[in-house]
Tab-separated table of C-alpha atoms in Angstrom:
chain	number	residue	atom	x	y	z
A	1	UNK	CA	-3.407	-29.826	17.722
A	2	UNK	CA	-6.757	-29.605	19.481
A	3	UNK	CA	-9.599	-31.348	17.676
A	4	UNK	CA	-12.589	-29.357	16.470
A	5	UNK	CA	-15.746	-30.251	18.379
A	6	UNK	CA	-19.016	-30.697	16.518
A	7	UNK	CA	-22.516	-31.205	17.916
A	8	UNK	CA	-24.888	-33.297	15.788
A	9	UNK	CA	-28.546	-32.604	16.607
A	10	UNK	CA	-30.986	-34.991	14.926
A	11	UNK	CA	-33.821	-37.221	16.122
A	12	UNK	CA	-32.830	-40.005	13.687
A	13	UNK	CA	-30.208	-42.209	15.339
A	14	UNK	CA	-29.111	-43.738	12.028
A	15	UNK	CA	-28.160	-40.293	10.752
A	16	UNK	CA	-26.328	-39.459	13.970
A	17	UNK	CA	-24.337	-42.708	13.840
A	18	UNK	CA	-23.479	-42.260	10.152
A	19	UNK	CA	-22.289	-38.679	10.652
A	20	UNK	CA	-20.502	-39.533	13.896
A	21	UNK	CA	-18.558	-42.330	12.211
A	22	UNK	CA	-17.459	-40.147	9.302
A	23	UNK	CA	-16.648	-37.043	11.324
A	24	UNK	CA	-14.702	-38.986	13.955
A	25	UNK	CA	-12.573	-40.503	11.190
A	26	UNK	CA	-11.909	-36.958	9.930
A	27	UNK	CA	-10.591	-35.946	13.356
A	28	UNK	CA	-13.618	-34.171	14.857
A	29	UNK	CA	-14.741	-34.613	18.453
A	30	UNK	CA	-18.427	-35.506	18.121
A	31	UNK	CA	-21.268	-34.793	20.556
A	32	UNK	CA	-24.861	-35.875	19.836
A	33	UNK	CA	-28.352	-34.716	20.816
A	34	UNK	CA	-31.760	-36.039	19.768
A	35	UNK	CA	-34.124	-33.164	20.543
A	36	UNK	CA	-34.073	-29.388	20.689
A	37	UNK	CA	-33.886	-28.989	24.457
A	38	UNK	CA	-31.033	-31.486	24.738
A	39	UNK	CA	-29.230	-29.654	21.925
A	40	UNK	CA	-29.256	-26.363	23.807
A	41	UNK	CA	-28.136	-28.018	27.041
A	42	UNK	CA	-25.230	-29.808	25.352
A	43	UNK	CA	-24.248	-26.719	23.372
A	44	UNK	CA	-24.062	-24.727	26.608
A	45	UNK	CA	-22.086	-27.491	28.335
A	46	UNK	CA	-19.554	-28.357	25.615
A	47	UNK	CA	-19.360	-25.093	23.583
A	48	UNK	CA	-18.790	-26.859	20.218
A	49	UNK	CA	-17.185	-24.962	17.345
A	50	UNK	CA	-19.717	-26.417	14.882
A	51	UNK	CA	-23.369	-27.481	15.212
A	52	UNK	CA	-25.206	-29.625	12.639
A	53	UNK	CA	-28.827	-28.864	13.372
A	54	UNK	CA	-31.831	-30.771	12.043
A	55	UNK	CA	-34.999	-28.704	11.590
A	56	UNK	CA	-37.618	-31.330	12.441
A	57	UNK	CA	-36.824	-32.292	16.040
A	58	UNK	CA	-39.093	-32.960	19.037
A	59	UNK	CA	-39.529	-30.547	21.976
A	60	UNK	CA	-38.026	-27.613	20.019
A	61	UNK	CA	-37.395	-27.433	16.284
A	62	UNK	CA	-34.043	-26.541	14.752
A	63	UNK	CA	-35.069	-23.025	13.765
A	64	UNK	CA	-36.018	-22.204	17.358
A	65	UNK	CA	-32.800	-23.784	18.643
A	66	UNK	CA	-30.710	-21.782	16.184
A	67	UNK	CA	-32.439	-18.541	17.122
A	68	UNK	CA	-32.010	-19.294	20.829
A	69	UNK	CA	-28.297	-20.042	20.492
A	70	UNK	CA	-27.609	-16.974	18.367
A	71	UNK	CA	-29.192	-14.793	21.063
A	72	UNK	CA	-26.378	-15.842	23.412
A	73	UNK	CA	-23.017	-14.063	23.133
A	74	UNK	CA	-20.987	-17.263	23.490
A	75	UNK	CA	-22.491	-18.688	20.284
A	76	UNK	CA	-22.119	-15.667	17.996
A	77	UNK	CA	-19.098	-17.234	16.244
A	78	UNK	CA	-20.290	-20.856	16.341
A	79	UNK	CA	-20.721	-22.364	12.885
A	80	UNK	CA	-24.321	-23.577	12.570
A	81	UNK	CA	-25.414	-25.703	9.613
A	82	UNK	CA	-29.081	-26.560	9.148
A	83	UNK	CA	-29.888	-30.156	8.150
A	84	UNK	CA	-33.314	-30.778	6.683
A	85	UNK	CA	-35.222	-33.036	4.335
A	86	UNK	CA	-37.121	-29.989	3.099
A	87	UNK	CA	-36.150	-28.374	-0.172
A	88	UNK	CA	-38.524	-25.428	-0.092
A	89	UNK	CA	-37.101	-21.929	-0.194
A	90	UNK	CA	-39.064	-20.834	2.885
A	91	UNK	CA	-37.204	-23.422	4.993
A	92	UNK	CA	-33.872	-22.153	3.735
A	93	UNK	CA	-34.858	-18.533	4.371
A	94	UNK	CA	-36.072	-19.383	7.873
A	95	UNK	CA	-32.767	-21.053	8.673
A	96	UNK	CA	-30.681	-18.149	7.456
A	97	UNK	CA	-32.941	-15.645	9.176
A	98	UNK	CA	-32.483	-17.521	12.468
A	99	UNK	CA	-28.718	-17.165	12.114
A	100	UNK	CA	-27.582	-20.335	10.340
A	101	UNK	CA	-24.344	-20.212	8.341
A	102	UNK	CA	-25.272	-22.838	5.808
A	103	UNK	CA	-28.025	-25.213	4.737
A	104	UNK	CA	-27.712	-28.902	3.775
A	105	UNK	CA	-30.571	-31.043	2.489
A	106	UNK	CA	-31.050	-34.713	3.310
A	107	UNK	CA	-30.003	-37.291	2.372
A	108	UNK	CA	-26.643	-35.814	3.371
A	109	UNK	CA	-23.848	-36.253	0.830
A	110	UNK	CA	-20.815	-36.776	3.039
A	111	UNK	CA	-18.199	-35.452	0.618
A	112	UNK	CA	-20.228	-32.287	0.072
A	113	UNK	CA	-20.719	-31.854	3.814
A	114	UNK	CA	-16.988	-32.166	4.483
A	115	UNK	CA	-16.282	-29.555	1.794
A	116	UNK	CA	-18.782	-27.191	3.385
A	117	UNK	CA	-17.260	-27.674	6.829
A	118	UNK	CA	-13.771	-26.965	5.478
A	119	UNK	CA	-14.961	-23.868	3.622
A	120	UNK	CA	-16.792	-22.478	6.654
A	121	UNK	CA	-13.770	-23.014	8.883
A	122	UNK	CA	-11.498	-21.288	6.355
A	123	UNK	CA	-13.842	-18.310	6.327
A	124	UNK	CA	-12.823	-17.718	9.943
A	125	UNK	CA	-9.343	-16.647	8.784
A	126	UNK	CA	-9.327	-12.969	7.875
A	127	UNK	CA	-6.643	-10.584	6.617
A	128	UNK	CA	-8.768	-7.542	5.737
A	129	UNK	CA	-9.356	-4.519	8.010
A	130	UNK	CA	-11.687	-5.250	10.904
A	131	UNK	CA	-13.599	-1.955	10.700
A	132	UNK	CA	-15.298	-0.353	7.712
A	133	UNK	CA	-16.800	3.102	8.140
A	134	UNK	CA	-19.224	4.006	5.360
A	135	UNK	CA	-21.630	6.517	6.940
A	136	UNK	CA	-24.298	5.879	8.015
A	137	UNK	CA	-23.004	2.279	8.201
A	138	UNK	CA	-20.153	1.010	10.348
A	139	UNK	CA	-19.192	-2.632	9.854
A	140	UNK	CA	-17.148	-4.175	12.660
A	141	UNK	CA	-15.757	-7.510	11.517
A	142	UNK	CA	-14.109	-8.248	14.843
A	143	UNK	CA	-17.417	-8.126	16.731
A	144	UNK	CA	-19.628	-9.145	13.791
A	145	UNK	CA	-21.743	-6.054	14.401
A	146	UNK	CA	-23.310	-3.662	11.899
A	147	UNK	CA	-24.146	-0.185	13.164
A	148	UNK	CA	-26.534	2.119	11.314
A	149	UNK	CA	-26.819	5.593	12.814
A	150	UNK	CA	-25.877	4.361	16.326
A	151	UNK	CA	-28.254	1.376	16.135
A	152	UNK	CA	-26.539	-1.996	16.388
A	153	UNK	CA	-27.768	-4.775	14.108
A	154	UNK	CA	-26.496	-8.340	14.493
A	155	UNK	CA	-26.588	-10.306	11.272
A	156	UNK	CA	-26.276	-14.049	10.649
A	157	UNK	CA	-22.668	-14.919	9.802
A	158	UNK	CA	-23.183	-15.415	6.068
A	159	UNK	CA	-25.197	-12.206	5.706
A	160	UNK	CA	-22.497	-10.309	7.576
A	161	UNK	CA	-19.692	-11.747	5.449
A	162	UNK	CA	-21.601	-10.958	2.264
A	163	UNK	CA	-22.211	-7.387	3.390
A	164	UNK	CA	-18.553	-7.010	4.352
A	165	UNK	CA	-17.400	-8.340	0.974
A	166	UNK	CA	-19.631	-5.947	-0.948
A	167	UNK	CA	-18.907	-2.944	1.296
A	168	UNK	CA	-15.143	-3.505	1.168
A	169	UNK	CA	-15.506	-3.132	-2.608
A	170	UNK	CA	-17.557	0.062	-2.314
A	171	UNK	CA	-18.840	1.287	-5.690
A	172	UNK	CA	-17.309	-1.733	-7.459
A	173	UNK	CA	-19.215	-4.626	-8.998
A	174	UNK	CA	-18.652	-7.993	-7.308
A	175	UNK	CA	-19.525	-10.897	-9.583
A	176	UNK	CA	-21.717	-13.770	-8.448
A	177	UNK	CA	-18.833	-16.190	-9.041
A	178	UNK	CA	-16.579	-14.170	-6.764
A	179	UNK	CA	-19.290	-14.040	-4.094
A	180	UNK	CA	-19.749	-17.816	-4.220
A	181	UNK	CA	-15.990	-18.397	-3.940
A	182	UNK	CA	-15.381	-15.832	-1.195
A	183	UNK	CA	-18.360	-16.703	1.018
A	184	UNK	CA	-18.924	-20.409	0.388
A	185	UNK	CA	-15.607	-21.602	-1.047
A	186	UNK	CA	-14.540	-23.252	-4.288
A	187	UNK	CA	-15.395	-26.773	-3.178
A	188	UNK	CA	-18.952	-26.055	-2.068
A	189	UNK	CA	-21.884	-26.323	-4.459
A	190	UNK	CA	-24.778	-23.986	-3.671
A	191	UNK	CA	-27.814	-23.074	-5.743
A	192	UNK	CA	-28.101	-19.647	-7.372
A	193	UNK	CA	-30.993	-18.640	-5.137
A	194	UNK	CA	-28.717	-18.852	-2.080
A	195	UNK	CA	-27.130	-15.491	-2.919
A	196	UNK	CA	-30.530	-14.026	-3.766
A	197	UNK	CA	-31.917	-15.074	-0.378
A	198	UNK	CA	-29.017	-13.432	1.448
A	199	UNK	CA	-29.223	-10.248	-0.615
A	200	UNK	CA	-32.962	-9.990	-0.010
A	201	UNK	CA	-32.508	-10.409	3.736
A	202	UNK	CA	-29.748	-7.781	3.811
A	203	UNK	CA	-31.861	-5.284	1.907
A	204	UNK	CA	-34.703	-5.776	4.352
A	205	UNK	CA	-32.373	-4.946	7.232
A	206	UNK	CA	-30.211	-2.113	5.877
A	207	UNK	CA	-32.451	-0.620	3.185
A	208	UNK	CA	-32.698	-1.425	-0.508
A	209	UNK	CA	-30.534	1.366	-1.881
A	210	UNK	CA	-27.156	0.233	-0.566
A	211	UNK	CA	-26.935	-3.004	-2.565
A	212	UNK	CA	-27.584	-2.651	-6.265
A	213	UNK	CA	-28.127	-5.446	-8.754
A	214	UNK	CA	-25.982	-5.439	-11.895
A	215	UNK	CA	-28.039	-7.691	-14.130
A	216	UNK	CA	-26.237	-10.733	-15.439
A	217	UNK	CA	-23.068	-9.895	-13.496
A	218	UNK	CA	-23.463	-9.523	-9.748
A	219	UNK	CA	-23.977	-6.847	-7.099
A	220	UNK	CA	-22.533	-3.489	-6.092
A	221	UNK	CA	-22.513	-1.783	-2.710
A	222	UNK	CA	-23.094	1.975	-2.897
A	223	UNK	CA	-22.360	3.966	0.250
A	224	UNK	CA	-24.392	6.941	-1.023
A	225	UNK	CA	-27.390	5.362	-2.778
A	226	UNK	CA	-29.116	8.708	-3.145
A	227	UNK	CA	-26.670	9.697	-5.864
A	228	UNK	CA	-26.724	6.517	-7.938
A	229	UNK	CA	-30.258	5.240	-7.927
A	230	UNK	CA	-32.025	2.462	-6.104
A	231	UNK	CA	-31.495	-1.244	-6.667
A	232	UNK	CA	-34.290	-3.433	-7.849
């Protein structure tokens, strides 16, 4: 079976060597880069399935690299995980907004990272219908494209998967626990605000009325928000 290739982008060689050692033992083919420009060049050359991307890098920071890669068709399905020593919400939001799939703070806990990688790779296996038509929204899971009244909107992977999960349960409440399990996996620990960040970003892009908050329970997608009120 072909090994999964992973590009580690970090300007700290100790971190690269530590991750390279662990990931190689787990069967990954590892590529390394130490600045933003080199990261883009190696991503374009090797086309890795996964990129671990540090935010604070010379020449071009990780957010810019992520945004640049996501603008290219060949990287729309690449799993991108942001690595950063920052714990502030704005850093997490910036990473997700640039198109990152997940966010890991330093120092990296190797067991947690491996669980996240496994969960993200499992998310690539789908059995549900590829196309949801909920006028004025059309959600194409094959192309990872959202269309609103003939306007195409490309969402970061996690935002798209969250929207698809909610929309495929139209007018039904989806609990926070189910969202965590379906989008991030059972073995991955994420903070509560992670869902809130994704929901907020989705509402900014598709309009507030489609995703309603059910306090203390979870969220509900409503295809006709005009008849059921507006979420807060």
